[in-house]
Amino acid sequence: MLKKRLIFVLLYDNGKFMQSRNFKLQTVGNMEWLKANYDYDSIAYAIDELVVLNVSKDNKNVADFCKCLREISKQYFMPIAAGGGIKSIEDAKKIFSAGADKIVLNTTYFNNTRLIKELIKVYGRQSIIASIDYNRNEDNSPVYIKSGQCRLAMSLEEAITHVEDIGAGELLLTSIYDDGTGEGYDYENLINVSKRVSTPVIANGGCGQFIQFVKVFQECKVSAAATSDLFNFMCDGLQEAREFVRNNEVKLAKWDVDYFKCKKG
């Protein structure tokens, strides 16, 4: 049986890191804040992968985002997936060159199928994560693009069929309604999706407690569970979450290392 993965998501907006609730953003701090509150060595052995998303709504400057990504990749020695604003092969090349192992694509899957196929041909399907944002609080759970600003005339089910027809290494499913609430994942949709797709699913949106990681793994059969909750999982939070999940009989990788304590202040 393949081991499950815990993923931490950083939301980037024009040089700042953000906290999100229902896709409404609030500034938390800059790179110096991140360094002060999240010790690099501790994180490296607490999670399996880091996802960095450019959620800037006005102007997704790929060059500036890559500067930030390059700084992060120098410190965090783990697989990194990154995306936001990728509109060409050249944009993808810059993201990979800045330290990403995978790219995350959202809007492009729905308005530039040709580019997706070119990216798959150049980098391989395993290097591409299809990100689908949807609102389960609306009829048929419609899908949104452009950082949640544009609603498509497409349901979650239709969007997943569309993405699988094109191809992707993984599906990152984010429930806008649950995002940032800390009340748990959208278990119902995740159960249904995981049953019908062959592509590995990453659950995102709503996690604020350790037990919610356990529940989503045990009930929904997802490949990975992600959180972007900067506060509940700061300092020793990610390390403690991993230990809790493993103690509840979820198969995660185990590293025999001494954890460094996170910096505080």
C-alpha positions as a Python dict, from the first residue, in 0.01 Angstrom:
ca = {
    (1, 'M'): (0, 0, 0),
    (2, 'L'): (132, 343, -94),
    (3, 'K'): (194, 573, 199),
    (4, 'K'): (-30, 877, 244),
    (5, 'R'): (110, 1228, 241),
    (6, 'L'): (69, 1543, 449),
    (7, 'I'): (107, 1865, 252),
    (8, 'F'): (147, 2223, 373),
    (9, 'V'): (27, 2504, 145),
    (10, 'L'): (171, 2854, 140),
    (11, 'L'): (-39, 3126, -21),
    (12, 'Y'): (165, 3404, -182),
    (13, 'D'): (32, 3744, -279),
    (14, 'N'): (275, 4006, -414),
    (15, 'G'): (554, 3939, -165),
    (16, 'K'): (333, 3854, 132),
    (17, 'F'): (198, 3529, 274),
    (18, 'M'): (-174, 3511, 327),
    (19, 'Q'): (-439, 3346, 540),
    (20, 'S'): (-753, 3252, 348),
    (21, 'R'): (-1114, 3201, 449),
    (22, 'N'): (-1360, 3119, 171),
    (23, 'F'): (-1094, 3260, -64),
    (24, 'K'): (-1098, 3600, 109),
    (25, 'L'): (-736, 3684, 184),
    (26, 'Q'): (-573, 3846, 484),
    (27, 'T'): (-203, 3932, 506),
    (28, 'V'): (-6, 3736, 765),
    (29, 'G'): (354, 3835, 699),
    (30, 'N'): (646, 3841, 459),
    (31, 'M'): (941, 3606, 409),
    (32, 'E'): (1102, 3724, 732),
    (33, 'W'): (784, 3638, 923),
    (34, 'L'): (785, 3293, 767),
    (35, 'K'): (1147, 3233, 865),
    (36, 'A'): (1079, 3345, 1222),
    (37, 'N'): (779, 3119, 1275),
    (38, 'Y'): (848, 2809, 1069),
    (39, 'D'): (1183, 2641, 1129),
    (40, 'Y'): (1303, 2491, 802),
    (41, 'D'): (1458, 2175, 942),
    (42, 'S'): (1153, 2090, 1152),
    (43, 'I'): (915, 2133, 858),
    (44, 'A'): (1133, 1915, 636),
    (45, 'Y'): (1057, 1613, 854),
    (46, 'A'): (700, 1703, 946),
    (47, 'I'): (540, 1712, 601),
    (48, 'D'): (586, 1522, 278),
    (49, 'E'): (548, 1807, 34),
    (50, 'L'): (518, 2183, 22),
    (51, 'V'): (281, 2360, -218),
    (52, 'V'): (334, 2731, -289),
    (53, 'L'): (52, 2906, -473),
    (54, 'N'): (54, 3254, -622),
    (55, 'V'): (-297, 3371, -532),
    (56, 'S'): (-246, 3735, -629),
    (57, 'K'): (-574, 3847, -783),
    (58, 'D'): (-468, 4161, -966),
    (59, 'N'): (-135, 4071, -1121),
    (60, 'K'): (36, 3733, -1091),
    (61, 'N'): (394, 3845, -1155),
    (62, 'V'): (573, 3518, -1232),
    (63, 'A'): (921, 3672, -1206),
    (64, 'D'): (860, 3808, -854),
    (65, 'F'): (693, 3484, -751),
    (66, 'C'): (999, 3290, -870),
    (67, 'K'): (1226, 3506, -655),
    (68, 'C'): (1021, 3408, -352),
    (69, 'L'): (1006, 3044, -460),
    (70, 'R'): (1383, 3035, -507),
    (71, 'E'): (1433, 3163, -153),
    (72, 'I'): (1197, 2900, -15),
    (73, 'S'): (1352, 2614, -214),
    (74, 'K'): (1696, 2700, -73),
    (75, 'Q'): (1566, 2638, 277),
    (76, 'Y'): (1301, 2366, 254),
    (77, 'F'): (1460, 2037, 151),
    (78, 'M'): (1152, 1851, 37),
    (79, 'P'): (945, 1819, -282),
    (80, 'I'): (788, 2152, -377),
    (81, 'A'): (493, 2211, -607),
    (82, 'A'): (419, 2565, -721),
    (83, 'G'): (177, 2746, -944),
    (84, 'G'): (-34, 3049, -1018),
    (85, 'G'): (-18, 3262, -1331),
    (86, 'I'): (143, 3002, -1558),
    (87, 'K'): (37, 3100, -1909),
    (88, 'S'): (318, 2958, -2123),
    (89, 'I'): (592, 2697, -2146),
    (90, 'E'): (835, 2973, -2051),
    (91, 'D'): (643, 3050, -1731),
    (92, 'A'): (654, 2682, -1638),
    (93, 'K'): (1026, 2668, -1711),
    (94, 'K'): (1083, 2961, -1474),
    (95, 'I'): (885, 2790, -1197),
    (96, 'F'): (1082, 2467, -1235),
    (97, 'S'): (1411, 2658, -1249),
    (98, 'A'): (1320, 2835, -925),
    (99, 'G'): (1309, 2502, -740),
    (100, 'A'): (969, 2345, -804),
    (101, 'D'): (946, 1971, -865),
    (102, 'K'): (587, 2000, -992),
    (103, 'I'): (368, 2278, -1125),
    (104, 'V'): (10, 2348, -1017),
    (105, 'L'): (-237, 2464, -1282),
    (106, 'N'): (-591, 2588, -1234),
    (107, 'T'): (-728, 2839, -1487),
    (108, 'T'): (-516, 2700, -1771),
    (109, 'Y'): (-694, 2364, -1754),
    (110, 'F'): (-1015, 2535, -1856),
    (111, 'N'): (-904, 2797, -2105),
    (112, 'N'): (-590, 2661, -2272),
    (113, 'T'): (-607, 2285, -2323),
    (114, 'R'): (-338, 2305, -2589),
    (115, 'L'): (-87, 2446, -2339),
    (116, 'I'): (-166, 2172, -2088),
    (117, 'K'): (-95, 1906, -2351),
    (118, 'E'): (232, 2078, -2441),
    (119, 'L'): (336, 2089, -2075),
    (120, 'I'): (256, 1719, -2035),
    (121, 'K'): (463, 1641, -2343),
    (122, 'V'): (761, 1845, -2218),
    (123, 'Y'): (758, 1770, -1845),
    (124, 'G'): (548, 1456, -1809),
    (125, 'R'): (207, 1407, -1654),
    (126, 'Q'): (359, 1324, -1314),
    (127, 'S'): (497, 1679, -1291),
    (128, 'I'): (157, 1847, -1321),
    (129, 'I'): (-109, 1897, -1054),
    (130, 'A'): (-454, 2002, -1172),
    (131, 'S'): (-609, 2237, -916),
    (132, 'I'): (-989, 2249, -902),
    (133, 'D'): (-1160, 2508, -680),
    (134, 'Y'): (-1532, 2455, -624),
    (135, 'N'): (-1814, 2573, -400),
    (136, 'R'): (-2019, 2290, -250),
    (137, 'N'): (-2266, 2544, -108),
    (138, 'E'): (-2404, 2612, -456),
    (139, 'D'): (-2611, 2384, -678),
    (140, 'N'): (-2396, 2116, -847),
    (141, 'S'): (-2081, 2247, -673),
    (142, 'P'): (-1972, 2484, -953),
    (143, 'V'): (-1604, 2531, -1032),
    (144, 'Y'): (-1420, 2863, -1010),
    (145, 'I'): (-1101, 2984, -1181),
    (146, 'K'): (-881, 3295, -1157),
    (147, 'S'): (-826, 3259, -780),
    (148, 'G'): (-1195, 3213, -718),
    (149, 'Q'): (-1305, 3524, -908),
    (150, 'C'): (-1471, 3360, -1210),
    (151, 'R'): (-1745, 3096, -1193),
    (152, 'L'): (-1761, 2844, -1474),
    (153, 'A'): (-2076, 2687, -1613),
    (154, 'M'): (-1931, 2353, -1508),
    (155, 'S'): (-1998, 2132, -1208),
    (156, 'L'): (-1728, 1965, -1001),
    (157, 'E'): (-1811, 1632, -1164),
    (158, 'E'): (-1787, 1780, -1514),
    (159, 'A'): (-1461, 1957, -1430),
    (160, 'I'): (-1300, 1637, -1306),
    (161, 'T'): (-1405, 1453, -1624),
    (162, 'H'): (-1260, 1740, -1829),
    (163, 'V'): (-928, 1731, -1644),
    (164, 'E'): (-895, 1354, -1659),
    (165, 'D'): (-960, 1361, -2033),
    (166, 'I'): (-665, 1599, -2075),
    (167, 'G'): (-442, 1432, -1819),
    (168, 'A'): (-283, 1522, -1486),
    (169, 'G'): (-51, 1363, -1234),
    (170, 'E'): (-270, 1459, -939),
    (171, 'L'): (-592, 1643, -858),
    (172, 'L'): (-585, 1916, -592),
    (173, 'L'): (-946, 1967, -482),
    (174, 'T'): (-1014, 2279, -278),
    (175, 'S'): (-1356, 2343, -124),
    (176, 'I'): (-1410, 2719, -124),
    (177, 'Y'): (-1698, 2688, 124),
    (178, 'D'): (-1480, 2503, 377),
    (179, 'D'): (-1159, 2696, 311),
    (180, 'G'): (-1014, 2846, 629),
    (181, 'T'): (-1303, 2743, 853),
    (182, 'G'): (-1116, 2472, 1043),
    (183, 'E'): (-1438, 2268, 1049),
    (184, 'G'): (-1311, 1983, 834),
    (185, 'Y'): (-1284, 1879, 473),
    (186, 'D'): (-1570, 1832, 228),
    (187, 'Y'): (-1581, 1461, 304),
    (188, 'E'): (-1889, 1382, 92),
    (189, 'N'): (-1749, 1509, -237),
    (190, 'L'): (-1404, 1369, -163),
    (191, 'I'): (-1551, 1022, -106),
    (192, 'N'): (-1740, 1038, -437),
    (193, 'V'): (-1446, 1173, -636),
    (194, 'S'): (-1192, 926, -495),
    (195, 'K'): (-1420, 637, -594),
    (196, 'R'): (-1454, 738, -956),
    (197, 'V'): (-1109, 865, -1057),
    (198, 'S'): (-781, 687, -1112),
    (199, 'T'): (-578, 1006, -1063),
    (200, 'P'): (-446, 1055, -706),
    (201, 'V'): (-650, 1311, -512),
    (202, 'I'): (-519, 1577, -272),
    (203, 'A'): (-784, 1705, -28),
    (204, 'N'): (-765, 2075, 57),
    (205, 'G'): (-984, 2329, 235),
    (206, 'G'): (-1117, 2316, 590),
    (207, 'C'): (-857, 2137, 800),
    (208, 'G'): (-786, 2292, 1139),
    (209, 'Q'): (-749, 1989, 1368),
    (210, 'F'): (-529, 1681, 1365),
    (211, 'I'): (-826, 1443, 1373),
    (212, 'Q'): (-952, 1587, 1044),
    (213, 'F'): (-640, 1458, 870),
    (214, 'V'): (-714, 1111, 1007),
    (215, 'K'): (-1080, 1127, 903),
    (216, 'V'): (-1011, 1234, 546),
    (217, 'F'): (-756, 954, 501),
    (218, 'Q'): (-973, 686, 654),
    (219, 'E'): (-1308, 783, 502),
    (220, 'C'): (-1221, 938, 168),
    (221, 'K'): (-927, 728, 49),
    (222, 'V'): (-741, 1033, -77),
    (223, 'S'): (-371, 1017, -158),
    (224, 'A'): (-280, 1330, 37),
    (225, 'A'): (-428, 1586, 272),
    (226, 'A'): (-329, 1953, 261),
    (227, 'T'): (-371, 2253, 486),
    (228, 'S'): (-282, 2620, 451),
    (229, 'D'): (-366, 2701, 814),
    (230, 'L'): (-62, 2906, 915),
    (231, 'F'): (-163, 2953, 1277),
    (232, 'N'): (-293, 2617, 1400),
    (233, 'F'): (6, 2441, 1250),
    (234, 'M'): (287, 2682, 1334),
    (235, 'C'): (582, 2600, 1562),
    (236, 'D'): (552, 2232, 1661),
    (237, 'G'): (204, 2195, 1509),
    (238, 'L'): (302, 2020, 1188),
    (239, 'Q'): (533, 1780, 1368),
    (240, 'E'): (263, 1697, 1626),
    (241, 'A'): (5, 1652, 1350),
    (242, 'R'): (223, 1396, 1175),
    (243, 'E'): (278, 1200, 1494),
    (244, 'F'): (-97, 1207, 1569),
    (245, 'V'): (-189, 1080, 1223),
    (246, 'R'): (67, 798, 1238),
    (247, 'N'): (-55, 699, 1585),
    (248, 'N'): (-404, 660, 1436),
    (249, 'E'): (-284, 390, 1199),
    (250, 'V'): (-252, 602, 886),
    (251, 'K'): (48, 492, 682),
    (252, 'L'): (285, 788, 658),
    (253, 'A'): (657, 783, 592),
    (254, 'K'): (865, 779, 910),
    (255, 'W'): (1201, 949, 942),
    (256, 'D'): (1434, 851, 1225),
    (257, 'V'): (1567, 1197, 1297),
    (258, 'D'): (1571, 1446, 1582),
    (259, 'Y'): (1330, 1732, 1520),
    (260, 'F'): (1456, 2084, 1564),
    (261, 'K'): (1227, 2303, 1767),
    (262, 'C'): (1062, 2585, 1579),
    (263, 'K'): (1171, 2937, 1648),
    (264, 'K'): (927, 3151, 1834),
    (265, 'G'): (929, 3523, 1775),
}
